[in-house]
Each structure stands twice: as C-alpha cells, then as structure tokens.
JSON list of C-alpha atoms in Angstrom, two decimals:
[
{"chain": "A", "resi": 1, "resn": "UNK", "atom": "CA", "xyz": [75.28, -35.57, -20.61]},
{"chain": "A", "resi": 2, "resn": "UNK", "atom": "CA", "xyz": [76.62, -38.51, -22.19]},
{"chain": "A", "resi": 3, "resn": "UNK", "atom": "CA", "xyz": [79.31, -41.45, -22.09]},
{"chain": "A", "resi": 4, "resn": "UNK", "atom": "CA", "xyz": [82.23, -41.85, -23.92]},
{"chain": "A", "resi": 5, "resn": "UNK", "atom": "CA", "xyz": [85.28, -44.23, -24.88]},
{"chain": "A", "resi": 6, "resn": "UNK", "atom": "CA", "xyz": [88.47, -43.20, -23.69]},
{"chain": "A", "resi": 7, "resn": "UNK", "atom": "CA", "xyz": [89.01, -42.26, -27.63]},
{"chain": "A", "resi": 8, "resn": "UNK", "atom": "CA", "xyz": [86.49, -39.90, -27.14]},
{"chain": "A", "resi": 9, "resn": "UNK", "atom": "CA", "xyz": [83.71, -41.61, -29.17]},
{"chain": "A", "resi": 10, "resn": "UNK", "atom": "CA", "xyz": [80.36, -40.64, -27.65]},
{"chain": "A", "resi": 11, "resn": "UNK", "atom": "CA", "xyz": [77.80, -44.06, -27.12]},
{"chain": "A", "resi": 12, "resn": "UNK", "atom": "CA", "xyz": [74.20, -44.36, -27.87]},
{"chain": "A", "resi": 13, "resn": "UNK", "atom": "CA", "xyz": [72.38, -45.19, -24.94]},
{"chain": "A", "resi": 14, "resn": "UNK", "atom": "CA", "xyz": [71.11, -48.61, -26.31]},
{"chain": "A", "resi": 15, "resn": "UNK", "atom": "CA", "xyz": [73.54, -50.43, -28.82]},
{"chain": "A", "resi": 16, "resn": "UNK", "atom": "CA", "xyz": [73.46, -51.75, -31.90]},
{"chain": "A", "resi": 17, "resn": "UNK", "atom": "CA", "xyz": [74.22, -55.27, -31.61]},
{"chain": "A", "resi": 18, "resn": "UNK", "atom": "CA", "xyz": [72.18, -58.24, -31.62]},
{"chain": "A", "resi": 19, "resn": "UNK", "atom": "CA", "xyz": [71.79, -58.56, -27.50]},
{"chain": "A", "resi": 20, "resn": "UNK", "atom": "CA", "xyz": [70.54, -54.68, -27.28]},
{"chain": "A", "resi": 21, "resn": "UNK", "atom": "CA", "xyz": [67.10, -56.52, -28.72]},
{"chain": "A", "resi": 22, "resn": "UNK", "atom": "CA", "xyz": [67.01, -58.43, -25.65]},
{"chain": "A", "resi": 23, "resn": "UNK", "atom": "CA", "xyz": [67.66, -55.30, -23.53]},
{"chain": "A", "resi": 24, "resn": "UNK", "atom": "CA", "xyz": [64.56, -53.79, -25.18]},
{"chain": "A", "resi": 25, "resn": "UNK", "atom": "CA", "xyz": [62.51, -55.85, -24.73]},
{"chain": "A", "resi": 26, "resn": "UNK", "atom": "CA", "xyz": [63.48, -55.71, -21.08]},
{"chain": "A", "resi": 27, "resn": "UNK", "atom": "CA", "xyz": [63.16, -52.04, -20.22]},
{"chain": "A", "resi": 28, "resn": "UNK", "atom": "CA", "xyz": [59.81, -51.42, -18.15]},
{"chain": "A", "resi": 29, "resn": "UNK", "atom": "CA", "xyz": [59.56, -54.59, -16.45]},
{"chain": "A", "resi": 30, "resn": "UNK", "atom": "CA", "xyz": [59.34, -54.61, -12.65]},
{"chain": "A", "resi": 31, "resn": "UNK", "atom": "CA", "xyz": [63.04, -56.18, -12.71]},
{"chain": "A", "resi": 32, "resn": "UNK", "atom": "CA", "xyz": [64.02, -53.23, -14.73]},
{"chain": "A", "resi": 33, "resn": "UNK", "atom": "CA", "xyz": [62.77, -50.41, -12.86]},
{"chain": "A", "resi": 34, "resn": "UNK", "atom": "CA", "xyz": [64.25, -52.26, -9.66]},
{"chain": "A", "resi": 35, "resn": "UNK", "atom": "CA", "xyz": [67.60, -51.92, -11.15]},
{"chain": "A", "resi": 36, "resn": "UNK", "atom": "CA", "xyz": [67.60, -48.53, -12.30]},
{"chain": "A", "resi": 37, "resn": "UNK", "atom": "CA", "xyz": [66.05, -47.61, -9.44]},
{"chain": "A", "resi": 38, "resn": "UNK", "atom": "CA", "xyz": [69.52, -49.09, -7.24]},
{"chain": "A", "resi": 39, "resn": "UNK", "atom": "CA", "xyz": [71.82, -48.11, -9.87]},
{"chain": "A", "resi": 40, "resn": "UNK", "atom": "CA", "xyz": [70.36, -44.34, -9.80]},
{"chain": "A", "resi": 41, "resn": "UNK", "atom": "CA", "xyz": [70.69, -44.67, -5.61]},
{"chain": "A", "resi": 42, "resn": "UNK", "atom": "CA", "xyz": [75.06, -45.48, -6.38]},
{"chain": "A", "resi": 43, "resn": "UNK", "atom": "CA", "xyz": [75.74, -43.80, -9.00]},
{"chain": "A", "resi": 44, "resn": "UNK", "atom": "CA", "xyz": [74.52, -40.68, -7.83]},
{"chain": "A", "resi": 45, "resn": "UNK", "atom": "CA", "xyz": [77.71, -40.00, -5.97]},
{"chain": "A", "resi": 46, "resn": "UNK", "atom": "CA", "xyz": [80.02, -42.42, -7.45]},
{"chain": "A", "resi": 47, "resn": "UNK", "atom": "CA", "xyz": [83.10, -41.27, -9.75]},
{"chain": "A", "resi": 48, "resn": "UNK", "atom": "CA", "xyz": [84.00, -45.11, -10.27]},
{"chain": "A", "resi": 49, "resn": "UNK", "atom": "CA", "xyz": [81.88, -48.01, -11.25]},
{"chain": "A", "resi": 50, "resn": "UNK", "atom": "CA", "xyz": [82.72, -51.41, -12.10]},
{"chain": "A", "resi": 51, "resn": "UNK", "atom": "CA", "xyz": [80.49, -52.85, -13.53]},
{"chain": "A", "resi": 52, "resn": "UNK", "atom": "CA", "xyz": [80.69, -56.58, -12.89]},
{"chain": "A", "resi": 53, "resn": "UNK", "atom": "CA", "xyz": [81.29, -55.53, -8.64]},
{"chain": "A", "resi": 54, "resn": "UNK", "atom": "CA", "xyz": [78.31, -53.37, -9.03]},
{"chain": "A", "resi": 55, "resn": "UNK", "atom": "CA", "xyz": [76.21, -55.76, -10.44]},
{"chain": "A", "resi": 56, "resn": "UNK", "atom": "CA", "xyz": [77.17, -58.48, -8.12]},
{"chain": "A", "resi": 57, "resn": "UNK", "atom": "CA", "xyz": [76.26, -56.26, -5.11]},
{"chain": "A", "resi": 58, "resn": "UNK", "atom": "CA", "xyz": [72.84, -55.44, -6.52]},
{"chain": "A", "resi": 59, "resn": "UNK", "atom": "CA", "xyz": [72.04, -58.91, -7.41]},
{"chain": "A", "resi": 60, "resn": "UNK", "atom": "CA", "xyz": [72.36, -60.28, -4.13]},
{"chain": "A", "resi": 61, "resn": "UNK", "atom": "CA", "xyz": [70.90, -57.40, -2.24]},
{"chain": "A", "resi": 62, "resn": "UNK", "atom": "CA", "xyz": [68.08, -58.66, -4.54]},
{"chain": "A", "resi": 63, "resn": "UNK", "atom": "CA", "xyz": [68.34, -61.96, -3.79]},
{"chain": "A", "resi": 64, "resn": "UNK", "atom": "CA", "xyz": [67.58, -61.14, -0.78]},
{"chain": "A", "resi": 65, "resn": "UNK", "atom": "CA", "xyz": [65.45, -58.36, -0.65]},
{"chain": "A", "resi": 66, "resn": "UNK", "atom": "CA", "xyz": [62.95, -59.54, -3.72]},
{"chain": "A", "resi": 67, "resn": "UNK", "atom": "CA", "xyz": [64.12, -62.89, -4.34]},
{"chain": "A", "resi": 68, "resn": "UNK", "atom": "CA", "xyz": [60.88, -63.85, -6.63]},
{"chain": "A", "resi": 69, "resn": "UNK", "atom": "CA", "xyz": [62.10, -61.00, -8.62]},
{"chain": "A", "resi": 70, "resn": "UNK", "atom": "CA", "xyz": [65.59, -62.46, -10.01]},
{"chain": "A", "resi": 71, "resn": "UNK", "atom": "CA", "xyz": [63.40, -66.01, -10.84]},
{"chain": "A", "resi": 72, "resn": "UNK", "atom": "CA", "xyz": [61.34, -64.31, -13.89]},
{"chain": "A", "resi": 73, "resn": "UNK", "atom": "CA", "xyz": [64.47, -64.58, -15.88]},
{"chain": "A", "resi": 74, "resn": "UNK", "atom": "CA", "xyz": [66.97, -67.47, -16.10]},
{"chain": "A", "resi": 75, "resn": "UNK", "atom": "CA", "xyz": [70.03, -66.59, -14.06]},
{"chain": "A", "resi": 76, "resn": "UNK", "atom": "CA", "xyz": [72.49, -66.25, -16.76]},
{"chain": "A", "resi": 77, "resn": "UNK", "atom": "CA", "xyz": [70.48, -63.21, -18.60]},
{"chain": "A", "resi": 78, "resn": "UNK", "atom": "CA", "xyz": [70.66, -61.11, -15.14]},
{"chain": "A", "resi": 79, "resn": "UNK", "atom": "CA", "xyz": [74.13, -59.58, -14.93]},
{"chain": "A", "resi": 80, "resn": "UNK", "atom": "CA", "xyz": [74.32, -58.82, -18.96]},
{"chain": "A", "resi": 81, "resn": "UNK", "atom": "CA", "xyz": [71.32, -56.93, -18.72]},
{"chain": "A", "resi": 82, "resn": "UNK", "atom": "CA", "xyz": [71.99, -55.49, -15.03]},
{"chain": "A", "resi": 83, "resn": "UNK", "atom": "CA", "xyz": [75.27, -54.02, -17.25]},
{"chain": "A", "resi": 84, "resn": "UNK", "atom": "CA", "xyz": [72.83, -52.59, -20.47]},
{"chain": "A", "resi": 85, "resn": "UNK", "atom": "CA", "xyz": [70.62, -51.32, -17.97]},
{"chain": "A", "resi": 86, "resn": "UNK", "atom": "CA", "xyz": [73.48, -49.48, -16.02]},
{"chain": "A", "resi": 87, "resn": "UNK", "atom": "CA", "xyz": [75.25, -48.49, -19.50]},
{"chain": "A", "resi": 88, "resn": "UNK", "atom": "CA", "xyz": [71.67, -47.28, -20.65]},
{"chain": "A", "resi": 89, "resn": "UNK", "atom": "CA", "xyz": [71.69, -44.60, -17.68]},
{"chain": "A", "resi": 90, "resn": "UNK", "atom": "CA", "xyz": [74.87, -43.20, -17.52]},
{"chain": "A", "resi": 91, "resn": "UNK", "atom": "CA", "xyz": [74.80, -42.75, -21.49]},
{"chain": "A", "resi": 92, "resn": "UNK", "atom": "CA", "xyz": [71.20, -41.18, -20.29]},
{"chain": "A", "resi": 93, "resn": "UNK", "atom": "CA", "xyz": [73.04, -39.39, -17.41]},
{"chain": "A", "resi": 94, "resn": "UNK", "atom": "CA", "xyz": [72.42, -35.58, -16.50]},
{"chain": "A", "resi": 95, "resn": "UNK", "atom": "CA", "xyz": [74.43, -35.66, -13.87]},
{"chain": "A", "resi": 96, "resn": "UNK", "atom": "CA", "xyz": [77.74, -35.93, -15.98]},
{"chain": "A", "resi": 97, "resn": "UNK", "atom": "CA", "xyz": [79.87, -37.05, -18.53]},
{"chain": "A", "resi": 98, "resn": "UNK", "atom": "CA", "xyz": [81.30, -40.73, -17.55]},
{"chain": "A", "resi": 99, "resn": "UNK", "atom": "CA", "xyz": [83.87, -42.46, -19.96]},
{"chain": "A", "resi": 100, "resn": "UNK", "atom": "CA", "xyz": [84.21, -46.05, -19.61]},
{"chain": "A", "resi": 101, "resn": "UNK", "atom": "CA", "xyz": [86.75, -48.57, -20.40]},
{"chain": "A", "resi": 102, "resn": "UNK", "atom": "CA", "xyz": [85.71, -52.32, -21.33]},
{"chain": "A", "resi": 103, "resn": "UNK", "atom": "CA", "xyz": [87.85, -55.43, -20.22]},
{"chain": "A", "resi": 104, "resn": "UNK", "atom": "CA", "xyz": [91.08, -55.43, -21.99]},
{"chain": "A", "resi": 105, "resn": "UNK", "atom": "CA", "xyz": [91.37, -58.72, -24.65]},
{"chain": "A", "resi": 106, "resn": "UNK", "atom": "CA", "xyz": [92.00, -62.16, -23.32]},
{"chain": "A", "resi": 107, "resn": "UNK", "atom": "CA", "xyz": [90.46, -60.96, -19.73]},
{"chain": "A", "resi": 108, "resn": "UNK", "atom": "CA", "xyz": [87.95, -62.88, -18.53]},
{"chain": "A", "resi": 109, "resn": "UNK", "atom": "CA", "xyz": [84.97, -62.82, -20.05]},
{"chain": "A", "resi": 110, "resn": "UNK", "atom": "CA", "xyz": [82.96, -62.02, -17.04]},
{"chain": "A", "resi": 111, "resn": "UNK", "atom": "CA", "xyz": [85.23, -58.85, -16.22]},
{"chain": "A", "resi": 112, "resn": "UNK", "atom": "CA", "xyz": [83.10, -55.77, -15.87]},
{"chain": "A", "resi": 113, "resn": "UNK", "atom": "CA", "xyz": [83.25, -52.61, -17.34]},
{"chain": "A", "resi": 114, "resn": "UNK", "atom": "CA", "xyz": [84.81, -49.61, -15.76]},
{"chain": "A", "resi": 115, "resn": "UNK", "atom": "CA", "xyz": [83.59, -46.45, -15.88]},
{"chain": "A", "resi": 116, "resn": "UNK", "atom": "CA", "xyz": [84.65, -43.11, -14.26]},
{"chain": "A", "resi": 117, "resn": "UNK", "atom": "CA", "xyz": [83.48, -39.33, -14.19]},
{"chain": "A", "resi": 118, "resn": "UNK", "atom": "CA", "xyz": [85.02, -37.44, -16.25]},
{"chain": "A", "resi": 119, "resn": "UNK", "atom": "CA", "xyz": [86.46, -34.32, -14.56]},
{"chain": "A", "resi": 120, "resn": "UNK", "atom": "CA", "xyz": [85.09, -31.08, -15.19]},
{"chain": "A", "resi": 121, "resn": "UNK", "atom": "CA", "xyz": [87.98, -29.38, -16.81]},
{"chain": "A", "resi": 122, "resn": "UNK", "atom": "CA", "xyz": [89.11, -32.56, -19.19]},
{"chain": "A", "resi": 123, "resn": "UNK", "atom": "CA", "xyz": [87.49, -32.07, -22.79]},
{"chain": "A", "resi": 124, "resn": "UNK", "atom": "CA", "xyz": [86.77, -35.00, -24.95]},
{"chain": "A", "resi": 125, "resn": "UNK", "atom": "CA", "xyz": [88.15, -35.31, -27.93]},
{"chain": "A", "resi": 126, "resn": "UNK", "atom": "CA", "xyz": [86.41, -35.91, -30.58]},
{"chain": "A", "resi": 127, "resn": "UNK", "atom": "CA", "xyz": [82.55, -36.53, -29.86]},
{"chain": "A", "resi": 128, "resn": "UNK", "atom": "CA", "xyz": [81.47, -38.71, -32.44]},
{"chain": "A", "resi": 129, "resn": "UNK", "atom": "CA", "xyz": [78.66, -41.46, -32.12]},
{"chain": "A", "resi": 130, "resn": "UNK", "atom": "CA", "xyz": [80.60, -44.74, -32.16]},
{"chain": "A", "resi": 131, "resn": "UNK", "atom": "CA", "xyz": [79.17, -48.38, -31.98]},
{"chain": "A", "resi": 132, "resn": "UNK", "atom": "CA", "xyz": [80.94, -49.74, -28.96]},
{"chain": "A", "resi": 133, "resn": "UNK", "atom": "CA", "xyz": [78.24, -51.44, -28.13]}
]
C-alpha cells in the first residue's frame, strides 16, 4: 500500500528534498530501528496519527526508557526525523492506504502532520507520484 495527499498524489517513501539526505543517512541506526520499531507497535491499529503528538509520546517514553539513546543526536534533529521515519513506513505500509494532510500555512511550524486510513470503499483519485516531500 501506499500514502497519499488528499489530492490524491501518491508519495515516495523517502523525499526528494535536501533533509531526506539526512534521513538516509539515518535509517539502520539503533535510534532508527527503535523508532520504527514503536511506530510499527501504534500504528498497527491506529486510523489517526498526528504526527507531532506521536512523536512527542515516543520521545519521552524514550527518554525514559533508553535515555543514552536520544543523546547520539543533538535534540533538535530528533522529532524531524522521528516524522521521516514515521512518513517512511506508512508510505512503506501493507497494512493500508493512509492519506495525510500537512499543517495548513502560517501554523506553527512545529505542527505535525496528520494522517488517517483511508477507508476501504473511498478510491483515490488520481495516483500519481508527487513530491510533497
């Protein structure tokens, strides 16, 4: 399955802009697998996800559990790439199709993303790849 804008534009699972470099680099370290690893555990039976509420859960259940963990990167990289690493597997998802809606202009810029399950009998319209991201 796959993710989508509202519009119906299907998303690559990594993006294309300049961050998505740093979110390579990222994928396989222990902090990495940790995340997907708790975002896998919610998300397989959420409908809704925001993003930035997410995030902020899993971080401090971190900072608790695994608190050496969160200190191998400086605090201000953690929640973009907890939110590349949770866009990265529900664009990766087999479980369904999610759409997702990003923070509407002039909203703060730490505002999550949304993203919902999209209901079995909706079609997308549509279906091309488009660079959200």
């Amino acid at each position: 399955m796959t993710l989508f804008s509202l519009d119906g534009s299907r998303q690559p699972a990594v993006g294309q802009r300049p961050w998505w470099r740093l979110f390579e680099v990222f994928q396989g370290s222990e902090l990495h697998s940790e995340f997907r690893t708790r975002i896998l555990s919610y998300s397989q039976s959420a409908a809704y996800i925001d993003s930035a509420k997410v995030g902020a859960d899993i971080l401090a259940e971190l900072g608790k559990d695994r608190p050496a963990l969160l200190e191998t990167l400086p605090a201000s990289l953690l929640p973009p790439l907890f939110g590349m690493t949770l866009w990265n597997l529900l664009a990766s998802s087999e479980r369904s199709e999610w759409l997702f809606k990003m923070p509407a202009a002039g909203q703060h810029e730490f505002d999550g993303t949304e993203y919902f399950v999209r209901p079995a009998n909706e079609g997308i319209a549509g279906r091309e790849t488009g660079t959200r991201q």
